């Protein structure tokens, strides 16, 4: 959930100022890819270009791999809270290259691969405002559906939300509900080898100063796989992406507060293939969540992020 700046100091701290900083003992070496000038909510890689989603305004912008300049790609209706978009995998009945976006009022739009006018693909019959959580099931536990979650992140928000599966014809089916505090800012599909939660929908449930990663299976059963010391938001499975990046491979991250798109090379997460990387929205903390024994562990990762405040919203992993 977007939270406006609290102090001027938070605004003037340069997100990428410590360019020579290095994450000790490995970690994530984020650098500024582009200062976009817009309040970023999400970032998507098409295989050739980046797509940025602008917070609340819901304009979608296209940029070359260098991160800018930006050109208008499509426009969705203006709605408060986040909209998130995903690229169709082009398999299991889904059209190649199309973009699907989940808006706060729970309408899912389809945008042509080349941009232009969006059309309504599906409407979720749920009055709860959503933070746009959306992901394609690439493992198959949900029948290769488009998985969407409702719920609003942060302390003081209505607790919990609902997960839905949407098929290529736009038919919506309820999967199950999850509890708060807070709600899911993002949803990701657990990798095929993710222990007993393989293929589950992983919900980044942001309760403000604390949070958790909740795993929901296709029967709607929910369990917590990680407790976190700050509310989570950006989450990405480190698996082979259908739109691969070659030399552009890595983690792409957005910060609404600074308007900056960040990038960390794929070499930083090579050791975590088959795991999930998750970051916190306000403090910019990062963890790798992975199976361990009969359970799971959340290991804190060092990073080069040095600002005093963040509003980290979207993250996508592009494989080599």
PDB file of C-alpha atoms in Angstrom:
ATOM      1  CA  UNK A   1       0.000   0.000   0.000  1.00  0.00           C
ATOM      2  CA  UNK A   2       1.323   3.444  -0.898  1.00  0.00           C
ATOM      3  CA  UNK A   3       2.234   5.568   2.102  1.00  0.00           C
ATOM      4  CA  UNK A   4       3.169   9.234   1.503  1.00  0.00           C
ATOM      5  CA  UNK A   5       6.443  10.669   2.725  1.00  0.00           C
ATOM      6  CA  UNK A   6       6.498  11.609   6.400  1.00  0.00           C
ATOM      7  CA  UNK A   7       9.571  13.800   6.459  1.00  0.00           C
ATOM      8  CA  UNK A   8      11.414  15.971   3.991  1.00  0.00           C
ATOM      9  CA  UNK A   9      14.591  14.153   4.951  1.00  0.00           C
ATOM     10  CA  UNK A  10      13.185  10.912   3.633  1.00  0.00           C
ATOM     11  CA  UNK A  11      12.595  12.561   0.282  1.00  0.00           C
ATOM     12  CA  UNK A  12      16.018  14.075  -0.151  1.00  0.00           C
ATOM     13  CA  UNK A  13      18.023  10.993   0.778  1.00  0.00           C
ATOM     14  CA  UNK A  14      19.362   9.690  -2.543  1.00  0.00           C
ATOM     15  CA  UNK A  15      18.341   6.078  -2.923  1.00  0.00           C
ATOM     16  CA  UNK A  16      21.391   5.231  -4.924  1.00  0.00           C
ATOM     17  CA  UNK A  17      23.825   7.643  -3.295  1.00  0.00           C
ATOM     18  CA  UNK A  18      26.269   5.070  -1.902  1.00  0.00           C
ATOM     19  CA  UNK A  19      27.159   3.823  -5.389  1.00  0.00           C
ATOM     20  CA  UNK A  20      30.408   2.277  -4.161  1.00  0.00           C
ATOM     21  CA  UNK A  21      28.759   0.499  -1.247  1.00  0.00           C
ATOM     22  CA  UNK A  22      28.904  -3.248  -1.276  1.00  0.00           C
ATOM     23  CA  UNK A  23      26.712  -5.708   0.548  1.00  0.00           C
ATOM     24  CA  UNK A  24      29.163  -7.471   2.881  1.00  0.00           C
ATOM     25  CA  UNK A  25      29.309 -11.235   2.540  1.00  0.00           C
ATOM     26  CA  UNK A  26      27.430 -11.252  -0.731  1.00  0.00           C
ATOM     27  CA  UNK A  27      23.859 -10.006  -0.553  1.00  0.00           C
ATOM     28  CA  UNK A  28      21.923  -7.845  -3.000  1.00  0.00           C
ATOM     29  CA  UNK A  29      23.801  -5.085  -4.851  1.00  0.00           C
ATOM     30  CA  UNK A  30      21.009  -2.773  -5.912  1.00  0.00           C
ATOM     31  CA  UNK A  31      21.806   0.177  -8.152  1.00  0.00           C
ATOM     32  CA  UNK A  32      19.572   2.860  -9.570  1.00  0.00           C
ATOM     33  CA  UNK A  33      18.392   1.814 -13.009  1.00  0.00           C
ATOM     34  CA  UNK A  34      16.341   4.946 -13.669  1.00  0.00           C
ATOM     35  CA  UNK A  35      14.801   7.939 -11.929  1.00  0.00           C
ATOM     36  CA  UNK A  36      11.437   7.673 -13.654  1.00  0.00           C
ATOM     37  CA  UNK A  37       9.772  10.789 -12.247  1.00  0.00           C
ATOM     38  CA  UNK A  38       6.564   8.858 -11.474  1.00  0.00           C
ATOM     39  CA  UNK A  39       5.218   7.180  -8.329  1.00  0.00           C
ATOM     40  CA  UNK A  40       6.080   3.601  -9.193  1.00  0.00           C
ATOM     41  CA  UNK A  41       3.855   0.735  -8.119  1.00  0.00           C
ATOM     42  CA  UNK A  42       5.034  -2.172 -10.230  1.00  0.00           C
ATOM     43  CA  UNK A  43       7.553  -3.231 -12.853  1.00  0.00           C
ATOM     44  CA  UNK A  44       7.201  -5.932 -15.512  1.00  0.00           C
ATOM     45  CA  UNK A  45       9.669  -7.311 -18.077  1.00  0.00           C
ATOM     46  CA  UNK A  46       8.175  -8.232 -21.460  1.00  0.00           C
ATOM     47  CA  UNK A  47      11.291  -9.890 -22.824  1.00  0.00           C
ATOM     48  CA  UNK A  48      12.277  -6.724 -24.679  1.00  0.00           C
ATOM     49  CA  UNK A  49      11.081  -3.787 -22.606  1.00  0.00           C
ATOM     50  CA  UNK A  50      10.125  -2.746 -19.096  1.00  0.00           C
ATOM     51  CA  UNK A  51       6.611  -1.726 -18.141  1.00  0.00           C
ATOM     52  CA  UNK A  52       6.094   0.586 -15.165  1.00  0.00           C
ATOM     53  CA  UNK A  53       2.746   0.997 -13.402  1.00  0.00           C
ATOM     54  CA  UNK A  54       2.074   4.467 -11.983  1.00  0.00           C
ATOM     55  CA  UNK A  55       0.447   4.558  -8.550  1.00  0.00           C
ATOM     56  CA  UNK A  56      -3.251   5.582  -8.393  1.00  0.00           C
ATOM     57  CA  UNK A  57      -3.116   7.323 -11.817  1.00  0.00           C
ATOM     58  CA  UNK A  58      -2.828   3.822 -13.324  1.00  0.00           C
ATOM     59  CA  UNK A  59      -0.951   4.881 -16.409  1.00  0.00           C
ATOM     60  CA  UNK A  60       1.334   2.121 -17.678  1.00  0.00           C
ATOM     61  CA  UNK A  61       4.606   3.301 -19.174  1.00  0.00           C
ATOM     62  CA  UNK A  62       7.040   1.485 -21.442  1.00  0.00           C
ATOM     63  CA  UNK A  63      10.819   1.879 -21.279  1.00  0.00           C
ATOM     64  CA  UNK A  64      13.833   0.280 -22.977  1.00  0.00           C
ATOM     65  CA  UNK A  65      16.076  -2.061 -20.966  1.00  0.00           C
ATOM     66  CA  UNK A  66      18.132   0.942 -19.797  1.00  0.00           C
ATOM     67  CA  UNK A  67      15.104   2.040 -17.756  1.00  0.00           C
ATOM     68  CA  UNK A  68      14.110   5.213 -19.626  1.00  0.00           C
ATOM     69  CA  UNK A  69      12.911   7.243 -21.511  1.00  0.00           C
ATOM     70  CA  UNK A  70       9.287   6.479 -20.729  1.00  0.00           C
ATOM     71  CA  UNK A  71       6.510   6.336 -23.307  1.00  0.00           C
ATOM     72  CA  UNK A  72       2.815   5.849 -22.587  1.00  0.00           C
ATOM     73  CA  UNK A  73       1.797   2.217 -23.112  1.00  0.00           C
ATOM     74  CA  UNK A  74      -1.783   2.084 -21.784  1.00  0.00           C
ATOM     75  CA  UNK A  75      -4.113   3.761 -19.300  1.00  0.00           C
ATOM     76  CA  UNK A  76      -6.453   2.138 -16.782  1.00  0.00           C
ATOM     77  CA  UNK A  77      -9.128   3.917 -14.709  1.00  0.00           C
ATOM     78  CA  UNK A  78      -7.753   5.977 -11.836  1.00  0.00           C
ATOM     79  CA  UNK A  79      -8.178   4.099  -8.520  1.00  0.00           C
ATOM     80  CA  UNK A  80      -6.613   4.627  -5.103  1.00  0.00           C
ATOM     81  CA  UNK A  81      -4.202   1.908  -3.940  1.00  0.00           C
ATOM     82  CA  UNK A  82      -2.066  -0.322  -6.112  1.00  0.00           C
ATOM     83  CA  UNK A  83      -2.559  -1.920  -9.483  1.00  0.00           C
ATOM     84  CA  UNK A  84      -0.228  -4.759 -10.454  1.00  0.00           C
ATOM     85  CA  UNK A  85       0.321  -6.310 -13.851  1.00  0.00           C
ATOM     86  CA  UNK A  86       1.667  -9.603 -15.160  1.00  0.00           C
ATOM     87  CA  UNK A  87       2.724 -10.838 -18.614  1.00  0.00           C
ATOM     88  CA  UNK A  88       0.870 -13.842 -19.982  1.00  0.00           C
ATOM     89  CA  UNK A  89       3.082 -16.953 -20.265  1.00  0.00           C
ATOM     90  CA  UNK A  90       1.530 -17.877 -23.623  1.00  0.00           C
ATOM     91  CA  UNK A  91       0.820 -21.445 -22.499  1.00  0.00           C
ATOM     92  CA  UNK A  92      -2.133 -23.451 -21.127  1.00  0.00           C
ATOM     93  CA  UNK A  93      -4.647 -21.344 -23.049  1.00  0.00           C
ATOM     94  CA  UNK A  94      -3.175 -17.941 -22.197  1.00  0.00           C
ATOM     95  CA  UNK A  95      -2.365 -15.610 -25.130  1.00  0.00           C
ATOM     96  CA  UNK A  96       1.329 -14.897 -25.622  1.00  0.00           C
ATOM     97  CA  UNK A  97       2.491 -11.437 -24.623  1.00  0.00           C
ATOM     98  CA  UNK A  98      -0.818 -10.055 -23.333  1.00  0.00           C
ATOM     99  CA  UNK A  99      -0.693  -8.063 -20.106  1.00  0.00           C
ATOM    100  CA  UNK A 100      -3.177  -8.630 -17.280  1.00  0.00           C
ATOM    101  CA  UNK A 101      -3.668  -6.057 -14.504  1.00  0.00           C
ATOM    102  CA  UNK A 102      -5.539  -6.290 -11.178  1.00  0.00           C
ATOM    103  CA  UNK A 103      -6.917  -2.941  -9.965  1.00  0.00           C
ATOM    104  CA  UNK A 104      -7.902  -2.004  -6.387  1.00  0.00           C
ATOM    105  CA  UNK A 105     -11.632  -2.378  -7.079  1.00  0.00           C
ATOM    106  CA  UNK A 106     -11.027  -5.970  -8.217  1.00  0.00           C
ATOM    107  CA  UNK A 107     -11.378  -5.627 -11.946  1.00  0.00           C
ATOM    108  CA  UNK A 108      -8.802  -7.521 -14.009  1.00  0.00           C
ATOM    109  CA  UNK A 109      -7.981  -5.864 -17.335  1.00  0.00           C
ATOM    110  CA  UNK A 110      -6.304  -7.291 -20.421  1.00  0.00           C
ATOM    111  CA  UNK A 111      -3.957  -5.101 -22.467  1.00  0.00           C
ATOM    112  CA  UNK A 112      -2.663  -6.119 -25.929  1.00  0.00           C
ATOM    113  CA  UNK A 113       1.000  -7.071 -26.152  1.00  0.00           C
ATOM    114  CA  UNK A 114       1.752  -3.890 -28.082  1.00  0.00           C
ATOM    115  CA  UNK A 115      -0.157  -1.635 -25.695  1.00  0.00           C
ATOM    116  CA  UNK A 116      -3.260   0.413 -26.372  1.00  0.00           C
ATOM    117  CA  UNK A 117      -6.812   0.147 -25.117  1.00  0.00           C
ATOM    118  CA  UNK A 118      -7.436  -2.232 -22.202  1.00  0.00           C
ATOM    119  CA  UNK A 119     -10.528  -4.417 -22.007  1.00  0.00           C
ATOM    120  CA  UNK A 120     -12.219  -5.901 -18.952  1.00  0.00           C
ATOM    121  CA  UNK A 121     -11.146  -9.534 -18.664  1.00  0.00           C
ATOM    122  CA  UNK A 122     -12.770 -10.500 -15.347  1.00  0.00           C
ATOM    123  CA  UNK A 123     -14.515  -8.952 -12.369  1.00  0.00           C
ATOM    124  CA  UNK A 124     -14.015 -10.372  -8.893  1.00  0.00           C
ATOM    125  CA  UNK A 125     -17.210 -10.205  -6.847  1.00  0.00           C
ATOM    126  CA  UNK A 126     -15.517  -8.917  -3.716  1.00  0.00           C
ATOM    127  CA  UNK A 127     -16.123  -5.551  -2.041  1.00  0.00           C
ATOM    128  CA  UNK A 128     -12.746  -5.578  -0.251  1.00  0.00           C
ATOM    129  CA  UNK A 129     -10.273  -3.118  -1.735  1.00  0.00           C
ATOM    130  CA  UNK A 130      -7.214  -4.963  -3.048  1.00  0.00           C
ATOM    131  CA  UNK A 131      -3.542  -4.058  -3.320  1.00  0.00           C
ATOM    132  CA  UNK A 132      -3.556  -5.622  -6.772  1.00  0.00           C
ATOM    133  CA  UNK A 133      -1.898  -8.929  -5.852  1.00  0.00           C
ATOM    134  CA  UNK A 134      -1.671 -11.006  -9.041  1.00  0.00           C
ATOM    135  CA  UNK A 135       0.413 -13.880 -10.438  1.00  0.00           C
ATOM    136  CA  UNK A 136       0.244 -16.623 -13.068  1.00  0.00           C
ATOM    137  CA  UNK A 137       0.364 -20.181 -11.751  1.00  0.00           C
ATOM    138  CA  UNK A 138       3.317 -21.655 -13.628  1.00  0.00           C
ATOM    139  CA  UNK A 139       3.578 -24.810 -11.498  1.00  0.00           C
ATOM    140  CA  UNK A 140       0.062 -26.141 -12.035  1.00  0.00           C
ATOM    141  CA  UNK A 141      -1.430 -26.537  -8.558  1.00  0.00           C
ATOM    142  CA  UNK A 142      -4.144 -23.993  -9.453  1.00  0.00           C
ATOM    143  CA  UNK A 143      -4.651 -25.364 -12.956  1.00  0.00           C
ATOM    144  CA  UNK A 144      -2.283 -22.782 -14.477  1.00  0.00           C
ATOM    145  CA  UNK A 145      -4.802 -20.082 -13.600  1.00  0.00           C
ATOM    146  CA  UNK A 146      -4.252 -16.398 -12.983  1.00  0.00           C
ATOM    147  CA  UNK A 147      -4.211 -16.114  -9.182  1.00  0.00           C
ATOM    148  CA  UNK A 148      -5.465 -12.885  -7.565  1.00  0.00           C
ATOM    149  CA  UNK A 149      -5.718 -11.872  -3.918  1.00  0.00           C
ATOM    150  CA  UNK A 150      -7.697  -9.173  -2.136  1.00  0.00           C
ATOM    151  CA  UNK A 151      -6.661  -7.366   1.034  1.00  0.00           C
ATOM    152  CA  UNK A 152      -4.950  -4.116   2.028  1.00  0.00           C
ATOM    153  CA  UNK A 153      -1.546  -3.951   3.635  1.00  0.00           C
ATOM    154  CA  UNK A 154      -0.516  -2.067   6.754  1.00  0.00           C
ATOM    155  CA  UNK A 155      -1.644  -1.713  10.350  1.00  0.00           C
ATOM    156  CA  UNK A 156      -5.212  -0.580  10.879  1.00  0.00           C
ATOM    157  CA  UNK A 157      -6.521  -2.041   7.630  1.00  0.00           C
ATOM    158  CA  UNK A 158      -9.331  -4.628   7.486  1.00  0.00           C
ATOM    159  CA  UNK A 159      -7.632  -7.938   8.321  1.00  0.00           C
ATOM    160  CA  UNK A 160      -7.035 -10.670   5.790  1.00  0.00           C
ATOM    161  CA  UNK A 161      -8.480 -11.226   2.353  1.00  0.00           C
ATOM    162  CA  UNK A 162      -9.458 -13.793  -0.258  1.00  0.00           C
ATOM    163  CA  UNK A 163      -7.606 -15.652  -3.003  1.00  0.00           C
ATOM    164  CA  UNK A 164      -9.218 -16.350  -6.387  1.00  0.00           C
ATOM    165  CA  UNK A 165      -8.250 -18.352  -9.482  1.00  0.00           C
ATOM    166  CA  UNK A 166      -9.197 -17.004 -12.921  1.00  0.00           C
ATOM    167  CA  UNK A 167      -9.096 -19.230 -16.001  1.00  0.00           C
ATOM    168  CA  UNK A 168      -8.261 -18.128 -19.598  1.00  0.00           C
ATOM    169  CA  UNK A 169     -11.982 -17.593 -20.304  1.00  0.00           C
ATOM    170  CA  UNK A 170     -12.260 -15.102 -17.438  1.00  0.00           C
ATOM    171  CA  UNK A 171     -14.193 -17.401 -15.109  1.00  0.00           C
ATOM    172  CA  UNK A 172     -13.469 -16.620 -11.438  1.00  0.00           C
ATOM    173  CA  UNK A 173     -13.367 -19.243  -8.682  1.00  0.00           C
ATOM    174  CA  UNK A 174     -12.786 -18.596  -4.979  1.00  0.00           C
ATOM    175  CA  UNK A 175      -9.886 -20.583  -3.525  1.00  0.00           C
ATOM    176  CA  UNK A 176      -9.913 -19.548   0.136  1.00  0.00           C
ATOM    177  CA  UNK A 177      -9.452 -16.812   2.712  1.00  0.00           C
ATOM    178  CA  UNK A 178      -6.512 -15.811   4.903  1.00  0.00           C
ATOM    179  CA  UNK A 179      -6.296 -13.894   8.191  1.00  0.00           C
ATOM    180  CA  UNK A 180      -4.594 -10.636   9.171  1.00  0.00           C
ATOM    181  CA  UNK A 181      -3.321  -8.510  10.735  1.00  0.00           C
ATOM    182  CA  UNK A 182      -3.002  -6.511   7.522  1.00  0.00           C
ATOM    183  CA  UNK A 183      -3.494  -7.877   4.050  1.00  0.00           C
ATOM    184  CA  UNK A 184      -1.561  -9.170   1.069  1.00  0.00           C
ATOM    185  CA  UNK A 185       0.374  -6.582  -0.898  1.00  0.00           C
ATOM    186  CA  UNK A 186       1.642  -9.260  -3.291  1.00  0.00           C
ATOM    187  CA  UNK A 187       1.182 -12.894  -4.224  1.00  0.00           C
ATOM    188  CA  UNK A 188       3.770 -15.229  -5.770  1.00  0.00           C
ATOM    189  CA  UNK A 189       3.706 -18.900  -6.753  1.00  0.00           C
ATOM    190  CA  UNK A 190       6.139 -21.018  -4.770  1.00  0.00           C
ATOM    191  CA  UNK A 191       8.695 -22.845  -6.934  1.00  0.00           C
ATOM    192  CA  UNK A 192       8.101 -26.501  -7.765  1.00  0.00           C
ATOM    193  CA  UNK A 193      10.811 -27.592  -5.332  1.00  0.00           C
ATOM    194  CA  UNK A 194       9.646 -25.388  -2.456  1.00  0.00           C
ATOM    195  CA  UNK A 195       9.280 -28.221   0.035  1.00  0.00           C
ATOM    196  CA  UNK A 196       5.808 -28.997   1.341  1.00  0.00           C
ATOM    197  CA  UNK A 197       4.526 -25.647  -0.027  1.00  0.00           C
ATOM    198  CA  UNK A 198       5.505 -26.448  -3.621  1.00  0.00           C
ATOM    199  CA  UNK A 199       3.283 -24.557  -6.039  1.00  0.00           C
ATOM    200  CA  UNK A 200       1.328 -22.789  -3.297  1.00  0.00           C
ATOM    201  CA  UNK A 201       0.224 -19.156  -3.488  1.00  0.00           C
ATOM    202  CA  UNK A 202       2.640 -17.211  -1.261  1.00  0.00           C
ATOM    203  CA  UNK A 203       0.999 -14.108   0.210  1.00  0.00           C
ATOM    204  CA  UNK A 204       3.136 -11.191   1.443  1.00  0.00           C
ATOM    205  CA  UNK A 205       0.861 -10.241   4.348  1.00  0.00           C
ATOM    206  CA  UNK A 206       1.863  -6.775   5.570  1.00  0.00           C
ATOM    207  CA  UNK A 207       0.693  -5.972   9.086  1.00  0.00           C
ATOM    208  CA  UNK A 208       2.749  -2.785   9.401  1.00  0.00           C
ATOM    209  CA  UNK A 209       5.700  -3.241  11.746  1.00  0.00           C
ATOM    210  CA  UNK A 210       5.479  -7.021  11.396  1.00  0.00           C
ATOM    211  CA  UNK A 211       4.455  -9.393   8.651  1.00  0.00           C
ATOM    212  CA  UNK A 212       4.484 -12.922   7.383  1.00  0.00           C
ATOM    213  CA  UNK A 213       4.565 -15.056   4.271  1.00  0.00           C
ATOM    214  CA  UNK A 214       1.435 -17.188   4.198  1.00  0.00           C
ATOM    215  CA  UNK A 215       1.145 -20.176   1.868  1.00  0.00           C
ATOM    216  CA  UNK A 216      -2.294 -21.131   0.526  1.00  0.00           C
ATOM    217  CA  UNK A 217      -2.741 -24.385  -1.351  1.00  0.00           C
ATOM    218  CA  UNK A 218      -5.299 -25.053  -4.091  1.00  0.00           C
ATOM    219  CA  UNK A 219      -7.782 -26.312  -1.478  1.00  0.00           C
ATOM    220  CA  UNK A 220      -7.655 -23.012   0.406  1.00  0.00           C
ATOM    221  CA  UNK A 221      -5.611 -24.345   3.324  1.00  0.00           C
ATOM    222  CA  UNK A 222      -3.319 -21.655   4.764  1.00  0.00           C
ATOM    223  CA  UNK A 223      -0.187 -21.781   6.888  1.00  0.00           C
ATOM    224  CA  UNK A 224       2.618 -19.398   7.759  1.00  0.00           C
ATOM    225  CA  UNK A 225       6.021 -20.249   6.283  1.00  0.00           C
ATOM    226  CA  UNK A 226       7.907 -17.172   7.547  1.00  0.00           C
ATOM    227  CA  UNK A 227       7.490 -14.483  10.205  1.00  0.00           C
ATOM    228  CA  UNK A 228       9.185 -11.181   9.335  1.00  0.00           C
ATOM    229  CA  UNK A 229      10.312  -8.207  11.408  1.00  0.00           C
ATOM    230  CA  UNK A 230       8.819  -5.641   9.022  1.00  0.00           C
ATOM    231  CA  UNK A 231       5.766  -5.628   6.758  1.00  0.00           C
ATOM    232  CA  UNK A 232       6.618  -7.439   3.479  1.00  0.00           C
ATOM    233  CA  UNK A 233       5.685  -6.215   0.033  1.00  0.00           C
ATOM    234  CA  UNK A 234       7.922  -7.028  -2.991  1.00  0.00           C
ATOM    235  CA  UNK A 235       8.308 -10.767  -3.521  1.00  0.00           C
ATOM    236  CA  UNK A 236       9.810 -12.805  -6.356  1.00  0.00           C
ATOM    237  CA  UNK A 237      10.400 -16.505  -6.930  1.00  0.00           C
ATOM    238  CA  UNK A 238      13.914 -17.199  -8.223  1.00  0.00           C
ATOM    239  CA  UNK A 239      12.913 -19.480 -11.076  1.00  0.00           C
ATOM    240  CA  UNK A 240      13.215 -19.483 -14.844  1.00  0.00           C
ATOM    241  CA  UNK A 241      10.973 -16.756 -16.269  1.00  0.00           C
ATOM    242  CA  UNK A 242       9.070 -17.217 -19.524  1.00  0.00           C
ATOM    243  CA  UNK A 243      10.350 -13.798 -20.693  1.00  0.00           C
ATOM    244  CA  UNK A 244      14.068 -14.302 -20.142  1.00  0.00           C
ATOM    245  CA  UNK A 245      16.526 -11.441 -19.976  1.00  0.00           C
ATOM    246  CA  UNK A 246      19.990 -12.691 -20.972  1.00  0.00           C
ATOM    247  CA  UNK A 247      22.383  -9.898 -20.014  1.00  0.00           C
ATOM    248  CA  UNK A 248      19.408  -8.006 -18.529  1.00  0.00           C
ATOM    249  CA  UNK A 249      18.693 -10.774 -16.018  1.00  0.00           C
ATOM    250  CA  UNK A 250      18.267  -9.873 -12.375  1.00  0.00           C
ATOM    251  CA  UNK A 251      15.916  -8.353  -9.824  1.00  0.00           C
ATOM    252  CA  UNK A 252      13.948  -5.253 -10.838  1.00  0.00           C
ATOM    253  CA  UNK A 253      12.513  -3.257  -7.922  1.00  0.00           C
ATOM    254  CA  UNK A 254      10.366  -0.118  -7.626  1.00  0.00           C
ATOM    255  CA  UNK A 255      10.306   2.565  -4.932  1.00  0.00           C
ATOM    256  CA  UNK A 256       7.238   4.819  -4.924  1.00  0.00           C
ATOM    257  CA  UNK A 257       8.850   7.325  -2.561  1.00  0.00           C
ATOM    258  CA  UNK A 258      11.911   8.182  -4.661  1.00  0.00           C
ATOM    259  CA  UNK A 259      10.363   7.384  -8.084  1.00  0.00           C
ATOM    260  CA  UNK A 260      13.391   5.178  -8.770  1.00  0.00           C
ATOM    261  CA  UNK A 261      13.582   1.790 -10.452  1.00  0.00           C
ATOM    262  CA  UNK A 262      16.380  -0.346  -8.986  1.00  0.00           C
ATOM    263  CA  UNK A 263      18.265  -3.340 -10.328  1.00  0.00           C
ATOM    264  CA  UNK A 264      20.379  -6.125  -8.806  1.00  0.00           C
ATOM    265  CA  UNK A 265      22.192  -8.598 -11.100  1.00  0.00           C
ATOM    266  CA  UNK A 266      21.143 -12.229 -11.389  1.00  0.00           C
ATOM    267  CA  UNK A 267      24.530 -13.262  -9.994  1.00  0.00           C
ATOM    268  CA  UNK A 268      23.392 -11.937  -6.593  1.00  0.00           C
ATOM    269  CA  UNK A 269      20.627 -14.549  -6.375  1.00  0.00           C
ATOM    270  CA  UNK A 270      22.196 -17.454  -8.260  1.00  0.00           C
ATOM    271  CA  UNK A 271      22.636 -19.341  -4.986  1.00  0.00           C
ATOM    272  CA  UNK A 272      18.927 -18.972  -4.212  1.00  0.00           C
ATOM    273  CA  UNK A 273      17.418 -20.614  -7.298  1.00  0.00           C
ATOM    274  CA  UNK A 274      14.285 -22.442  -6.201  1.00  0.00           C
ATOM    275  CA  UNK A 275      13.758 -20.042  -3.288  1.00  0.00           C
ATOM    276  CA  UNK A 276      11.847 -16.797  -2.849  1.00  0.00           C
ATOM    277  CA  UNK A 277      13.241 -13.300  -2.237  1.00  0.00           C
ATOM    278  CA  UNK A 278      11.031 -10.946  -0.238  1.00  0.00           C
ATOM    279  CA  UNK A 279      11.547  -7.337   0.814  1.00  0.00           C
ATOM    280  CA  UNK A 280       9.858  -5.083   3.358  1.00  0.00           C
ATOM    281  CA  UNK A 281       8.003  -1.982   2.216  1.00  0.00           C
ATOM    282  CA  UNK A 282       9.219   0.757   4.566  1.00  0.00           C
ATOM    283  CA  UNK A 283      12.618  -0.302   5.939  1.00  0.00           C
ATOM    284  CA  UNK A 284      13.938  -1.953   2.779  1.00  0.00           C
ATOM    285  CA  UNK A 285      14.920  -5.206   4.544  1.00  0.00           C
ATOM    286  CA  UNK A 286      15.330  -8.345   2.459  1.00  0.00           C
ATOM    287  CA  UNK A 287      15.168 -12.057   3.146  1.00  0.00           C
ATOM    288  CA  UNK A 288      15.485 -15.292   1.231  1.00  0.00           C
ATOM    289  CA  UNK A 289      12.714 -17.717   2.197  1.00  0.00           C
ATOM    290  CA  UNK A 290      13.458 -21.366   1.452  1.00  0.00           C
ATOM    291  CA  UNK A 291      12.729 -24.912   2.632  1.00  0.00           C
ATOM    292  CA  UNK A 292      14.797 -26.245   5.483  1.00  0.00           C
ATOM    293  CA  UNK A 293      14.278 -29.748   6.795  1.00  0.00           C
ATOM    294  CA  UNK A 294      10.558 -30.309   7.264  1.00  0.00           C
ATOM    295  CA  UNK A 295       9.907 -26.554   7.475  1.00  0.00           C
ATOM    296  CA  UNK A 296      11.188 -23.249   6.152  1.00  0.00           C
ATOM    297  CA  UNK A 297      13.659 -20.529   7.034  1.00  0.00           C
ATOM    298  CA  UNK A 298      13.815 -16.795   6.379  1.00  0.00           C
ATOM    299  CA  UNK A 299      17.440 -15.673   6.141  1.00  0.00           C
ATOM    300  CA  UNK A 300      18.154 -11.941   6.248  1.00  0.00           C
ATOM    301  CA  UNK A 301      20.170 -10.669   3.283  1.00  0.00           C
ATOM    302  CA  UNK A 302      22.494  -7.681   3.294  1.00  0.00           C
ATOM    303  CA  UNK A 303      21.924  -5.031   0.644  1.00  0.00           C
ATOM    304  CA  UNK A 304      23.376  -1.771  -0.647  1.00  0.00           C
ATOM    305  CA  UNK A 305      20.165   0.128   0.184  1.00  0.00           C
ATOM    306  CA  UNK A 306      21.068   3.057   2.456  1.00  0.00           C
ATOM    307  CA  UNK A 307      18.138   5.495   2.426  1.00  0.00           C
ATOM    308  CA  UNK A 308      16.323   6.351   5.660  1.00  0.00           C
ATOM    309  CA  UNK A 309      12.937   5.467   4.258  1.00  0.00           C
ATOM    310  CA  UNK A 310      11.391   3.520   1.396  1.00  0.00           C
ATOM    311  CA  UNK A 311       8.087   2.625  -0.161  1.00  0.00           C
ATOM    312  CA  UNK A 312       9.115  -0.551  -1.983  1.00  0.00           C
ATOM    313  CA  UNK A 313       6.203  -1.873  -4.008  1.00  0.00           C
ATOM    314  CA  UNK A 314       6.928  -4.077  -7.007  1.00  0.00           C
ATOM    315  CA  UNK A 315       9.675  -6.582  -7.804  1.00  0.00           C
ATOM    316  CA  UNK A 316      10.197  -9.049 -10.611  1.00  0.00           C
ATOM    317  CA  UNK A 317      12.937 -11.580 -11.256  1.00  0.00           C
ATOM    318  CA  UNK A 318      14.134 -11.998 -14.822  1.00  0.00           C
ATOM    319  CA  UNK A 319      16.173 -15.156 -15.392  1.00  0.00           C
ATOM    320  CA  UNK A 320      19.270 -15.336 -17.629  1.00  0.00           C
TER     321      UNK A 320
END
